[in-house]
PDB file of C-alpha atoms and ligand atoms in Angstrom:
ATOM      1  CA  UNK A   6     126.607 105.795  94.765  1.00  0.00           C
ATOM      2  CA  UNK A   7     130.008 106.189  96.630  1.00  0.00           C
ATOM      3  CA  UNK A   8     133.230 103.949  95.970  1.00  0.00           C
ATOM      4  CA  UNK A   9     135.316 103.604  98.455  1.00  0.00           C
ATOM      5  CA  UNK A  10     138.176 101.789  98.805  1.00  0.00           C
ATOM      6  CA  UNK A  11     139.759 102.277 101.879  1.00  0.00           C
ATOM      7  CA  UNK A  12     138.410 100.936 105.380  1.00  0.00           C
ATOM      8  CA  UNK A  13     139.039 103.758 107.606  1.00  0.00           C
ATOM      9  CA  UNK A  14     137.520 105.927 105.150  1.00  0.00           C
ATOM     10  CA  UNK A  15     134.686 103.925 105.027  1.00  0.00           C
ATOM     11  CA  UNK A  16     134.436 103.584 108.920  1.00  0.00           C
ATOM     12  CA  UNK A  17     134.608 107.719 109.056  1.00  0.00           C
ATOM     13  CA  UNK A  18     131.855 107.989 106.668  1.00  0.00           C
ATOM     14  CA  UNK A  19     129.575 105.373 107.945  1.00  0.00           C
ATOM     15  CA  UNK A  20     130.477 107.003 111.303  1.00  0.00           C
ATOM     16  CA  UNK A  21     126.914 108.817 113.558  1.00  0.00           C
ATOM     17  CA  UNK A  22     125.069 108.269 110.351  1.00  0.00           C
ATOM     18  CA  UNK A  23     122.318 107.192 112.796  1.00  0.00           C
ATOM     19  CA  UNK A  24     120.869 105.003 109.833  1.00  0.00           C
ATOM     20  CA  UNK A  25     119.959 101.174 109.623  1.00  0.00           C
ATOM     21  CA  UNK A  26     122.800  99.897 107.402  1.00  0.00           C
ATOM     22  CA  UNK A  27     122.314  96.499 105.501  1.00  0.00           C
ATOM     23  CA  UNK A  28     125.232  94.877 104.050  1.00  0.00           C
ATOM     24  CA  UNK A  29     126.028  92.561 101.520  1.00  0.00           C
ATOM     25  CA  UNK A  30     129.050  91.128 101.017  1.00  0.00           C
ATOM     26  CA  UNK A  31     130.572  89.943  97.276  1.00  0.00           C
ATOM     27  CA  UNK A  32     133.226  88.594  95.352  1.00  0.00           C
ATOM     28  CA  UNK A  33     131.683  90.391  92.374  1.00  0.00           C
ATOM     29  CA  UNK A  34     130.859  88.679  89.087  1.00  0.00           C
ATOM     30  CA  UNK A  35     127.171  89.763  90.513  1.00  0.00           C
ATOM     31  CA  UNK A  36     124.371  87.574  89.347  1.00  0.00           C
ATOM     32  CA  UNK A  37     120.461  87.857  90.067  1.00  0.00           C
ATOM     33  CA  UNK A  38     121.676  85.839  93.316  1.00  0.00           C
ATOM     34  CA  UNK A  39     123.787  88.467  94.958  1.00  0.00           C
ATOM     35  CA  UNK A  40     120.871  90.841  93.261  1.00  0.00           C
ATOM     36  CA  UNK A  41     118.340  89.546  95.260  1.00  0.00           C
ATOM     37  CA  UNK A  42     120.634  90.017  98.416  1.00  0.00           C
ATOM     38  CA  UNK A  43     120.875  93.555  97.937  1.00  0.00           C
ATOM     39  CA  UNK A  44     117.112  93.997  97.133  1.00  0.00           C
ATOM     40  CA  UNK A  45     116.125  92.426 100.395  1.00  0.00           C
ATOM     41  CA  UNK A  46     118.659  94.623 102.164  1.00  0.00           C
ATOM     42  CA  UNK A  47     117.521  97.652 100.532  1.00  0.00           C
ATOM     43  CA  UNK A  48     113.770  96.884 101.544  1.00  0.00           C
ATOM     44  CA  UNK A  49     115.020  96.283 105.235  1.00  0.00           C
ATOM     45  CA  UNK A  50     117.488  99.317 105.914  1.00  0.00           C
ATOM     46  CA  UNK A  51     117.901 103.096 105.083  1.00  0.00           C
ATOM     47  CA  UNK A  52     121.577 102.279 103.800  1.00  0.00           C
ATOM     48  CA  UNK A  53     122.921  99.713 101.644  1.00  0.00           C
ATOM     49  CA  UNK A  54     126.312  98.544 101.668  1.00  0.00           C
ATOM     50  CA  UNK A  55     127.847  96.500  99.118  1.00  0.00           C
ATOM     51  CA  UNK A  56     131.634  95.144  99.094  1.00  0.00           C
ATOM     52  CA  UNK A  57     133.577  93.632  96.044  1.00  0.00           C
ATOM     53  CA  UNK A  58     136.624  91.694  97.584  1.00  0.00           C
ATOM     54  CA  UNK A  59     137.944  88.515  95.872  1.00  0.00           C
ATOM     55  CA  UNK A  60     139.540  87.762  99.265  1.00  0.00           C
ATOM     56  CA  UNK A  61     142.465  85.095  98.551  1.00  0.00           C
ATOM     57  CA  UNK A  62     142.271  83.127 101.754  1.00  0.00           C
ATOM     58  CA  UNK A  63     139.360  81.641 101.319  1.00  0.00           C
ATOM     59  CA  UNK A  64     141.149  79.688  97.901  1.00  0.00           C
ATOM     60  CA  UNK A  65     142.783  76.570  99.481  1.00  0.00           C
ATOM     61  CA  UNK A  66     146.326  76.032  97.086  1.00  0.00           C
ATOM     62  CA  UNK A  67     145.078  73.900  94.218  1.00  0.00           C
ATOM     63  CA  UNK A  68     142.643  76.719  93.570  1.00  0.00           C
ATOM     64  CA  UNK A  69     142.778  78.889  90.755  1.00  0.00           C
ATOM     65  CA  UNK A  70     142.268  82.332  92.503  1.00  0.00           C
ATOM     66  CA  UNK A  71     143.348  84.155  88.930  1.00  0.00           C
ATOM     67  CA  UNK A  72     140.582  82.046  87.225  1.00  0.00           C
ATOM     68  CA  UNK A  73     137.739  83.512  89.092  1.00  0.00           C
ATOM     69  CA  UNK A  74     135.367  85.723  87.305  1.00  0.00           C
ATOM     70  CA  UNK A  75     136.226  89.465  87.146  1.00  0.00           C
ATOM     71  CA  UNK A  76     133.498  91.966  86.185  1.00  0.00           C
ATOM     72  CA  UNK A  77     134.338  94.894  87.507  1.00  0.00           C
ATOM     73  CA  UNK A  78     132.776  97.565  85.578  1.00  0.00           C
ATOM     74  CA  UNK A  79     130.053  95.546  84.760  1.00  0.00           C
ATOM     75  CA  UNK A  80     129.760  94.995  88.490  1.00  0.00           C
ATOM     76  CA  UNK A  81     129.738  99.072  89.800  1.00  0.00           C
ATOM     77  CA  UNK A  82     126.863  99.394  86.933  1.00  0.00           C
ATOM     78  CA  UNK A  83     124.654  97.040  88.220  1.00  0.00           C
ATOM     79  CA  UNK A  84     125.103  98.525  91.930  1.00  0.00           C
ATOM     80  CA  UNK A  85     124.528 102.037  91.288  1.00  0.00           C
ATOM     81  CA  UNK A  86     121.322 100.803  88.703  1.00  0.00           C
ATOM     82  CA  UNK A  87     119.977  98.912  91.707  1.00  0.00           C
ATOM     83  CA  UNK A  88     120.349 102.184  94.486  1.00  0.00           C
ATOM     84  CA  UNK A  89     123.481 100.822  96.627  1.00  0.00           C
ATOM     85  CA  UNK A  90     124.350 103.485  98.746  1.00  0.00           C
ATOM     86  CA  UNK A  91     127.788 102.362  99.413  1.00  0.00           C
ATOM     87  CA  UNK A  92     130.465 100.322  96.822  1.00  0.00           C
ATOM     88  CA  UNK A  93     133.154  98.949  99.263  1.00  0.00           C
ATOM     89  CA  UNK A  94     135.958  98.048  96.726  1.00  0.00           C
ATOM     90  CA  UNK A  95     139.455  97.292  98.630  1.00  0.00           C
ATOM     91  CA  UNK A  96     142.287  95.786  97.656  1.00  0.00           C
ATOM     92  CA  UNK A  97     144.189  93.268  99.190  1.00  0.00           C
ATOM     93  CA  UNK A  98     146.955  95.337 100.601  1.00  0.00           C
ATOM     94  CA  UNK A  99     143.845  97.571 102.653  1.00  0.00           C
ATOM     95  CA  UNK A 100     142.184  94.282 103.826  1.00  0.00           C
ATOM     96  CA  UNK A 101     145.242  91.786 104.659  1.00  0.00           C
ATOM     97  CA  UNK A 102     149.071  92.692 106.327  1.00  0.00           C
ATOM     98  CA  UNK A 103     151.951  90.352 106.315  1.00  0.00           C
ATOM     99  CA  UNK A 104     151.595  88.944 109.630  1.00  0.00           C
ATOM    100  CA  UNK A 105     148.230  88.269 110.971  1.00  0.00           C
ATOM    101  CA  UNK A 106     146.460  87.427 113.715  1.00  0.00           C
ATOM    102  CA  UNK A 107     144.009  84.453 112.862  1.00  0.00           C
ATOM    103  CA  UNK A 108     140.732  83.019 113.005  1.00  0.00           C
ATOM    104  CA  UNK A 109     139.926  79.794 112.832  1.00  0.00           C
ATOM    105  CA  UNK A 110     136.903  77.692 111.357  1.00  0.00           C
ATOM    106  CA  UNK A 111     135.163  75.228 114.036  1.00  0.00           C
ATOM    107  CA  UNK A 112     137.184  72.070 114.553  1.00  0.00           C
ATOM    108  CA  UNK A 113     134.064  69.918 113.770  1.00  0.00           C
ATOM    109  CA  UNK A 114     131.335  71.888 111.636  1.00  0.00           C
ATOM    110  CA  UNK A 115     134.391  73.597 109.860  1.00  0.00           C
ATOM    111  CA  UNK A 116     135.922  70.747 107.837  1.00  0.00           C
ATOM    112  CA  UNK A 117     132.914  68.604 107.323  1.00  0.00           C
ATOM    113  CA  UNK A 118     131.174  68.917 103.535  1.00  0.00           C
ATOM    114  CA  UNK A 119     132.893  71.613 102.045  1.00  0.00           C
ATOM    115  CA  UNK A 120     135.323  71.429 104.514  1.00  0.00           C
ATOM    116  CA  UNK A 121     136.692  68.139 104.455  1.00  0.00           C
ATOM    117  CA  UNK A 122     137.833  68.787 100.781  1.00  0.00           C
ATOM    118  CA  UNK A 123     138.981  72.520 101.155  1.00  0.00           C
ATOM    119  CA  UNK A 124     140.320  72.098 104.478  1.00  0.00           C
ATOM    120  CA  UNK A 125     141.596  76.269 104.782  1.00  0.00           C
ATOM    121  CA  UNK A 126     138.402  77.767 103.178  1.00  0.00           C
ATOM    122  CA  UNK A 127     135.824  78.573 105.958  1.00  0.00           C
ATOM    123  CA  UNK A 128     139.071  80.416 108.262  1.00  0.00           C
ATOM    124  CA  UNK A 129     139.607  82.463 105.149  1.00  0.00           C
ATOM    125  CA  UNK A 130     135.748  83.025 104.448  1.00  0.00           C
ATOM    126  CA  UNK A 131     135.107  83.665 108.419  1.00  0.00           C
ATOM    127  CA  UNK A 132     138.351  86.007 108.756  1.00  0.00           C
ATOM    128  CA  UNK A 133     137.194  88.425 105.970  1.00  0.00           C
ATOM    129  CA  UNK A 134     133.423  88.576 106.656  1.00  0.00           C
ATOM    130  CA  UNK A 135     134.621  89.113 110.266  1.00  0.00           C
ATOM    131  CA  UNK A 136     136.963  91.900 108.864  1.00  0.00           C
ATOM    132  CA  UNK A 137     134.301  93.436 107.061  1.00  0.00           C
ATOM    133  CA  UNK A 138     131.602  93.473 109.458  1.00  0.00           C
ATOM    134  CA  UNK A 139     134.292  95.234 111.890  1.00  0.00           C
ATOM    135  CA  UNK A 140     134.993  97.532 109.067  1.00  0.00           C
ATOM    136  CA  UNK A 141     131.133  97.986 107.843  1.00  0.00           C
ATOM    137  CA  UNK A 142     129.306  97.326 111.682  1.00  0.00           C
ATOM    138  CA  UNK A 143     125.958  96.706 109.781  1.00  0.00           C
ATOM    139  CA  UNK A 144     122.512  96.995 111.288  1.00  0.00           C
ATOM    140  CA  UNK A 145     122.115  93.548 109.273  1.00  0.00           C
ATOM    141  CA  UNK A 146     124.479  91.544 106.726  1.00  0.00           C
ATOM    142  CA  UNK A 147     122.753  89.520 104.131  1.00  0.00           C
ATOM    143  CA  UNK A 148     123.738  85.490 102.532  1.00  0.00           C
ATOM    144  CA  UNK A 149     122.554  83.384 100.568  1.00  0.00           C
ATOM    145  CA  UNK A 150     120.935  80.026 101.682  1.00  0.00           C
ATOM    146  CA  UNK A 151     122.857  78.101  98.737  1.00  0.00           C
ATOM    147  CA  UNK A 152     125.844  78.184 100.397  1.00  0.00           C
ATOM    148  CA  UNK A 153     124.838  76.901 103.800  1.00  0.00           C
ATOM    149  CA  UNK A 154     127.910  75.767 105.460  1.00  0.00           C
ATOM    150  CA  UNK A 155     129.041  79.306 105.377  1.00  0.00           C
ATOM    151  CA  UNK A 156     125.644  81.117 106.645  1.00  0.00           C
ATOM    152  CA  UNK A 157     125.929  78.097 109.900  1.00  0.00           C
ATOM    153  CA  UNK A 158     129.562  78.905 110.271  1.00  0.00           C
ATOM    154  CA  UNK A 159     129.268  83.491 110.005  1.00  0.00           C
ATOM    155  CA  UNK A 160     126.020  82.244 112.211  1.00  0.00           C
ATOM    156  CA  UNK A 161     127.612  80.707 114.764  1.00  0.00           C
ATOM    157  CA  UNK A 162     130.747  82.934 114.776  1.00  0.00           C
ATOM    158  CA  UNK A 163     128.346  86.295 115.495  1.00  0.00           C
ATOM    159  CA  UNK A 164     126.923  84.333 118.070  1.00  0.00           C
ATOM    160  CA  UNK A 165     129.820  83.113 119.321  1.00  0.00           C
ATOM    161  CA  UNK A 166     132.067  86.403 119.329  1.00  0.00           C
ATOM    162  CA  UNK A 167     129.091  88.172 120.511  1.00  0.00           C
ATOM    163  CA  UNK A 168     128.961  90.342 117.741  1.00  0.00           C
ATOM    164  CA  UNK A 169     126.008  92.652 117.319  1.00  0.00           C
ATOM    165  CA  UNK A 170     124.751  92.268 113.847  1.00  0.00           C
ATOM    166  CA  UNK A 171     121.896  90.314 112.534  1.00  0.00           C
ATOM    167  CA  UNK A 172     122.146  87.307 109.925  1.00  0.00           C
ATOM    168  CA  UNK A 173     119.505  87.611 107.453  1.00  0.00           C
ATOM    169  CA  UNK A 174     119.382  84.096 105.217  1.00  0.00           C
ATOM    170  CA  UNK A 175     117.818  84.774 101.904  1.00  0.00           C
ATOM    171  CA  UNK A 176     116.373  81.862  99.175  1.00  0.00           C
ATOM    172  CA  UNK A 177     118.175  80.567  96.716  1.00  0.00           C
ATOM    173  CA  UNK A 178     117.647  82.028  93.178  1.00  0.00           C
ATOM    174  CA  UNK A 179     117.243  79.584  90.144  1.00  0.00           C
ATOM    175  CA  UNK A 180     117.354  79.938  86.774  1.00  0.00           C
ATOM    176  CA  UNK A 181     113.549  79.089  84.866  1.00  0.00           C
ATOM    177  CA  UNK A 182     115.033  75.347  84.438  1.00  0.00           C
ATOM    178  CA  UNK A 183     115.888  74.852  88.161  1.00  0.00           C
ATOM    179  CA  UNK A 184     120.145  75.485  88.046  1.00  0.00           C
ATOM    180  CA  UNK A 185     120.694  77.375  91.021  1.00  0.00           C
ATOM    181  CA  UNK A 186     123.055  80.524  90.070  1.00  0.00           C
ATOM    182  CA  UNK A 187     126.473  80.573  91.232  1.00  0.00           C
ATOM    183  CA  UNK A 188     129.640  82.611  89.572  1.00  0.00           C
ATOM    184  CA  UNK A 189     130.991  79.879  88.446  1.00  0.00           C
ATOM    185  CA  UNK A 190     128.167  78.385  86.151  1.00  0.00           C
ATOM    186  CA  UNK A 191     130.199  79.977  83.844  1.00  0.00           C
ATOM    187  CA  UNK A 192     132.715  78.185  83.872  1.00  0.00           C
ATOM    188  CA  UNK A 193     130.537  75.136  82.338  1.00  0.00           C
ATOM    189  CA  UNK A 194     130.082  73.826  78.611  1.00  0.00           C
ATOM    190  CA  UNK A 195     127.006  73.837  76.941  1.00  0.00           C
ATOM    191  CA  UNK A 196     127.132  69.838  78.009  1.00  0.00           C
ATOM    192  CA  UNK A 197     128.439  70.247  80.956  1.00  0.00           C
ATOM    193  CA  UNK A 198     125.571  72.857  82.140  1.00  0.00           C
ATOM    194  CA  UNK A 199     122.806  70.494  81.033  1.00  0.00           C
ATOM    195  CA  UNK A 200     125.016  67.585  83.236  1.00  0.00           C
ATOM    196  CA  UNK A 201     123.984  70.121  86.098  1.00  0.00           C
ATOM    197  CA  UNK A 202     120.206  70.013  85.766  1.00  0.00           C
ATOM    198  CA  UNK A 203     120.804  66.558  87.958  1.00  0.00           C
ATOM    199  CA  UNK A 204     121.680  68.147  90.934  1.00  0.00           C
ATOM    200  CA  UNK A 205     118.574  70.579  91.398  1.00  0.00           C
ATOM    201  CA  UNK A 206     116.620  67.381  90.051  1.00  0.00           C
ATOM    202  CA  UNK A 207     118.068  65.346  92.600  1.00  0.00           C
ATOM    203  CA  UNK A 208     117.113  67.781  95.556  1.00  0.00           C
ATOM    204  CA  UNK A 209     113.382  68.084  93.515  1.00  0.00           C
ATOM    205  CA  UNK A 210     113.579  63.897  93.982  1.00  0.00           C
ATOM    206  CA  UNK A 211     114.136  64.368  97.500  1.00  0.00           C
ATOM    207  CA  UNK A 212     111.331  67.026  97.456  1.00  0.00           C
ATOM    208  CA  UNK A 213     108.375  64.429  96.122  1.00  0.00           C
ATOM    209  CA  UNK A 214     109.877  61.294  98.625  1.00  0.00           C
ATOM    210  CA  UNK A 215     109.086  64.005 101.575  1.00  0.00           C
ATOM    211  CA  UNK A 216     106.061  65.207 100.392  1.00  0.00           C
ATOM    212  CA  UNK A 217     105.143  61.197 100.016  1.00  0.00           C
ATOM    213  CA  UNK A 218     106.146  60.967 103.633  1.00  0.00           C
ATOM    214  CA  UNK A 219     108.967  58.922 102.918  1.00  0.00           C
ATOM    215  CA  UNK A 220     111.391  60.554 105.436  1.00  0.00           C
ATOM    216  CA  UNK A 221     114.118  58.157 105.699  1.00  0.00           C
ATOM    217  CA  UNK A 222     117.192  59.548 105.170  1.00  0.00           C
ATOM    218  CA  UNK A 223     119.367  56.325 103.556  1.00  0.00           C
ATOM    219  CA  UNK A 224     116.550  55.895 101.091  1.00  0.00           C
ATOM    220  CA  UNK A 225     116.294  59.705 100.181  1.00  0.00           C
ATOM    221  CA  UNK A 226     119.826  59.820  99.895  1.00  0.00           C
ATOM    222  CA  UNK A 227     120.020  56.695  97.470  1.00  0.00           C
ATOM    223  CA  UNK A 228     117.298  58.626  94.904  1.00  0.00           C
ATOM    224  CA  UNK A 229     119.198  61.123  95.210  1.00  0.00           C
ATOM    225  CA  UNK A 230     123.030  59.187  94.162  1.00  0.00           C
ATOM    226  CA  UNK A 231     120.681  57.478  90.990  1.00  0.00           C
ATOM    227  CA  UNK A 232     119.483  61.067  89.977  1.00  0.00           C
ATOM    228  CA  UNK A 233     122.871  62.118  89.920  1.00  0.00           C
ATOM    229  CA  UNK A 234     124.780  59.387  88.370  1.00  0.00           C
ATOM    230  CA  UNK A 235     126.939  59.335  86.583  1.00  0.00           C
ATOM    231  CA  UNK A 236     128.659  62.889  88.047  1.00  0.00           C
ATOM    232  CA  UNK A 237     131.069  63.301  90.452  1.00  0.00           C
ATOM    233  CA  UNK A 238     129.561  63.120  93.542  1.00  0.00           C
ATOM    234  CA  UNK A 239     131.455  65.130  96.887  1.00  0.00           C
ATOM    235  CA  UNK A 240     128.424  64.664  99.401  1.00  0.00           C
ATOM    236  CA  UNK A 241     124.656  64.143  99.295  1.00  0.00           C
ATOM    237  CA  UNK A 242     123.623  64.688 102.977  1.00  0.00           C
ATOM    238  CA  UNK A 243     120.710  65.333 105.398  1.00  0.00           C
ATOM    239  CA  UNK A 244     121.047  67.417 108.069  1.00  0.00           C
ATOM    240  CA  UNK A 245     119.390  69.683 110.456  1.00  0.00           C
ATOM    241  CA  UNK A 246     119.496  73.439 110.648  1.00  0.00           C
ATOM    242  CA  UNK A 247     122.915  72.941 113.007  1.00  0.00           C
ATOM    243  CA  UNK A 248     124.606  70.755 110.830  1.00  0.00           C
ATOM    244  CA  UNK A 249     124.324  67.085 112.412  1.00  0.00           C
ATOM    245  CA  UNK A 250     122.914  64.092 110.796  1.00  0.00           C
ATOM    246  CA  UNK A 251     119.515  63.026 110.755  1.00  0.00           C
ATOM    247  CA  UNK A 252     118.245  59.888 110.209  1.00  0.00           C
ATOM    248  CA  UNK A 253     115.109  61.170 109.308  1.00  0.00           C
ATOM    249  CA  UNK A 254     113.777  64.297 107.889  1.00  0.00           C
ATOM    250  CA  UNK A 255     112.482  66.682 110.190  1.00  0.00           C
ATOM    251  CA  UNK A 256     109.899  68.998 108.108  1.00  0.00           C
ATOM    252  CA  UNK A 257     111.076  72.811 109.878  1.00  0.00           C
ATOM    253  CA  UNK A 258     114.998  70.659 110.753  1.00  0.00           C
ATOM    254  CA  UNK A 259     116.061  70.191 107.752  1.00  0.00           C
ATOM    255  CA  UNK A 260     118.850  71.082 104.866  1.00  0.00           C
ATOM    256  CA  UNK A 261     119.619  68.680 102.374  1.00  0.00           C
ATOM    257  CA  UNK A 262     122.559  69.345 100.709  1.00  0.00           C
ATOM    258  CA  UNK A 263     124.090  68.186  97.372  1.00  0.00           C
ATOM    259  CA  UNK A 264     127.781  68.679  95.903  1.00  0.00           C
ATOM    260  CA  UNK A 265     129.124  67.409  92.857  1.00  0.00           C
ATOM    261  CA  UNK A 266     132.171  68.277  90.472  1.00  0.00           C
ATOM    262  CA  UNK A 267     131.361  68.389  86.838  1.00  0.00           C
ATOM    263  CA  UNK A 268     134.403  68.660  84.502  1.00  0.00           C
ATOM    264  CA  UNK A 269     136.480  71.131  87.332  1.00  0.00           C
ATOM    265  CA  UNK A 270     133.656  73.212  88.022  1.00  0.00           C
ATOM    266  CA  UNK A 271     132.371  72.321  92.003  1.00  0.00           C
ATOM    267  CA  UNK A 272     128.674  73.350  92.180  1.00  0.00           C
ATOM    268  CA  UNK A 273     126.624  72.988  95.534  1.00  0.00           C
ATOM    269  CA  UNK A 274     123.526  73.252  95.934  1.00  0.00           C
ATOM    270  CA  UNK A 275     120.308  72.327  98.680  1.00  0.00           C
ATOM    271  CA  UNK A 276     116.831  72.937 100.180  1.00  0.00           C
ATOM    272  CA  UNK A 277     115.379  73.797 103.249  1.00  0.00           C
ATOM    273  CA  UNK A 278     112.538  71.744 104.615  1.00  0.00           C
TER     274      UNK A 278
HETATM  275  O1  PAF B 323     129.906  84.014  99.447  1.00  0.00           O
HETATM  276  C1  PAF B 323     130.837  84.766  99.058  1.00  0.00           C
HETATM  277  O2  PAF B 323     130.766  85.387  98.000  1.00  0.00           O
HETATM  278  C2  PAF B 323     132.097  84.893  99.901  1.00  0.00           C
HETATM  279  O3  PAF B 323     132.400  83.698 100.525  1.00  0.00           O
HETATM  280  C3  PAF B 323     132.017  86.044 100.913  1.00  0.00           C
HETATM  281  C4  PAF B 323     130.931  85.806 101.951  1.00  0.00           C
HETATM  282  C5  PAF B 323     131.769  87.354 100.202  1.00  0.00           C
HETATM  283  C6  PAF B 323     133.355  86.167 101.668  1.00  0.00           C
HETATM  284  O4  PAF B 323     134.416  86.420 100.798  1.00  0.00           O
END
């Protein structure tokens, strides 16, 4: 496996490599999430490229940036176990300069859910996946369905800068009690990881209404608040696959999507129907 570091070295040696390059983008702290990512990339392309970037702009200012999860070592190990071709590792000073030109999230789609509460996220999320897709030009790039907001929003920003690489969405991946994993489940207590059996239980709740044909969205929605009570609800919504409300479920239309806090851990989570 090669590290690199530096973009234009990267760009040089991806450069008339004539090979179908899948890339996966990471903030590190890999989990069987981001592992299942880079299997389905490796299946689908003669190259795999993997980055590790905590990028800072995507933390709005009450964030705790220093507090994320750092596994570096850990992290290359698991990479070159699992046949990455490519370890993009940059620092900030090779990804960001002092005065930028910027990129904005949708005025609408971009501060809704996650959004409305972390109001500068998706421009930092969309400026550095756009920088890195420049920097990588994948075949295909590879995210995970549990977050989403941010597969719609890189979605709609390839289509809508008329970039050339292909979105790949890839399932969620659960642990054997139905958590979905995330970087920062550990962050939670004992307790507090228990507390967040509700929110896959919720979405399961929501699962057994549909499959009773009870599509309505205020009563799945209400299930859904009991399951979840007493935590710290942020949203419980239904939408379609572009992000608007629906009244009703539409089997093949639909994302429902759950966020809670629990203690000052944020966990999201959803399914696809
Ligand atoms: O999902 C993530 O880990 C990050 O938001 C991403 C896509 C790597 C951009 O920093």
């Amino acid at each position: 496996m090669k590290i690199i570091s530096s973009p234009l070295e990267l760009k040089k040696y991806l450069k008339n490599k004539n090979l179908s390059i899948g890339f996966v983008p990471t903030m590190g702290a890999l989990h069987d999430g981001h592992i299942s990512l880079i299997k389905k990339a490796k299946k689908q392309n003669d190259l795999v490229v993997v980055s590790i970037f905590l990028n800072p702009t995507q933390f709005c200012k009450n964030e705790d940036l220093d507090k994320y999860p750092k596994k570096d070592e850990a992290d290359k190990h698991i990479c070159k176990l699992i046949g990455v071709g490519v370890l993009f590792f940059p620092q900030i000073k090779d990804i960001y300069e002092d005065d930028e030109v910027s990129l904005m999230a949708p005025k609408i789609r971009g501060y809704v859910l996650e959004g409305s509460t972390r109001p500068s996220h998706f421009n930092g999320v969309l400026t550095v996946v756009q920088k890195l897709l420049n920097i990588v030009t994948p075949t295909k790039a590879y995210f995970g369905k549990k977050d989403a907001q941010q597969l719609n929003l890189i979605s709609l920003m390839v289509k809508q800068l008329f970039m050339s690489v292909e979105i790949v969405a890839v399932d969620t991946v659960r642990e054997s009690d139905g958590l979905a994993l995330s970087s920062r489940n550990c962050y939670l207590s004992t307790k507090e990881r228990q507390d967040a059996l509700k929110i896959s239980a919720s979405l399961h709740s929501a699962g057994i209404m549909v499959s009773k044909n009870i599509l309505n969205s205020d009563e799945i929605t209400k299930k859904m608040k009991e399951v979840l009570s007493p935590l710290e609800i942020f949203y419980v919504e239904i939408l379609n696959r572009d992000f608007e409300q629906l009244s009703q479920v539409e089997i093949g239309n639909t994302i429902i999507l759950v966020e809670v806090k629990i203690g000052t851990t944020r966990l999201l989570d959803n399914i696809w129907l």
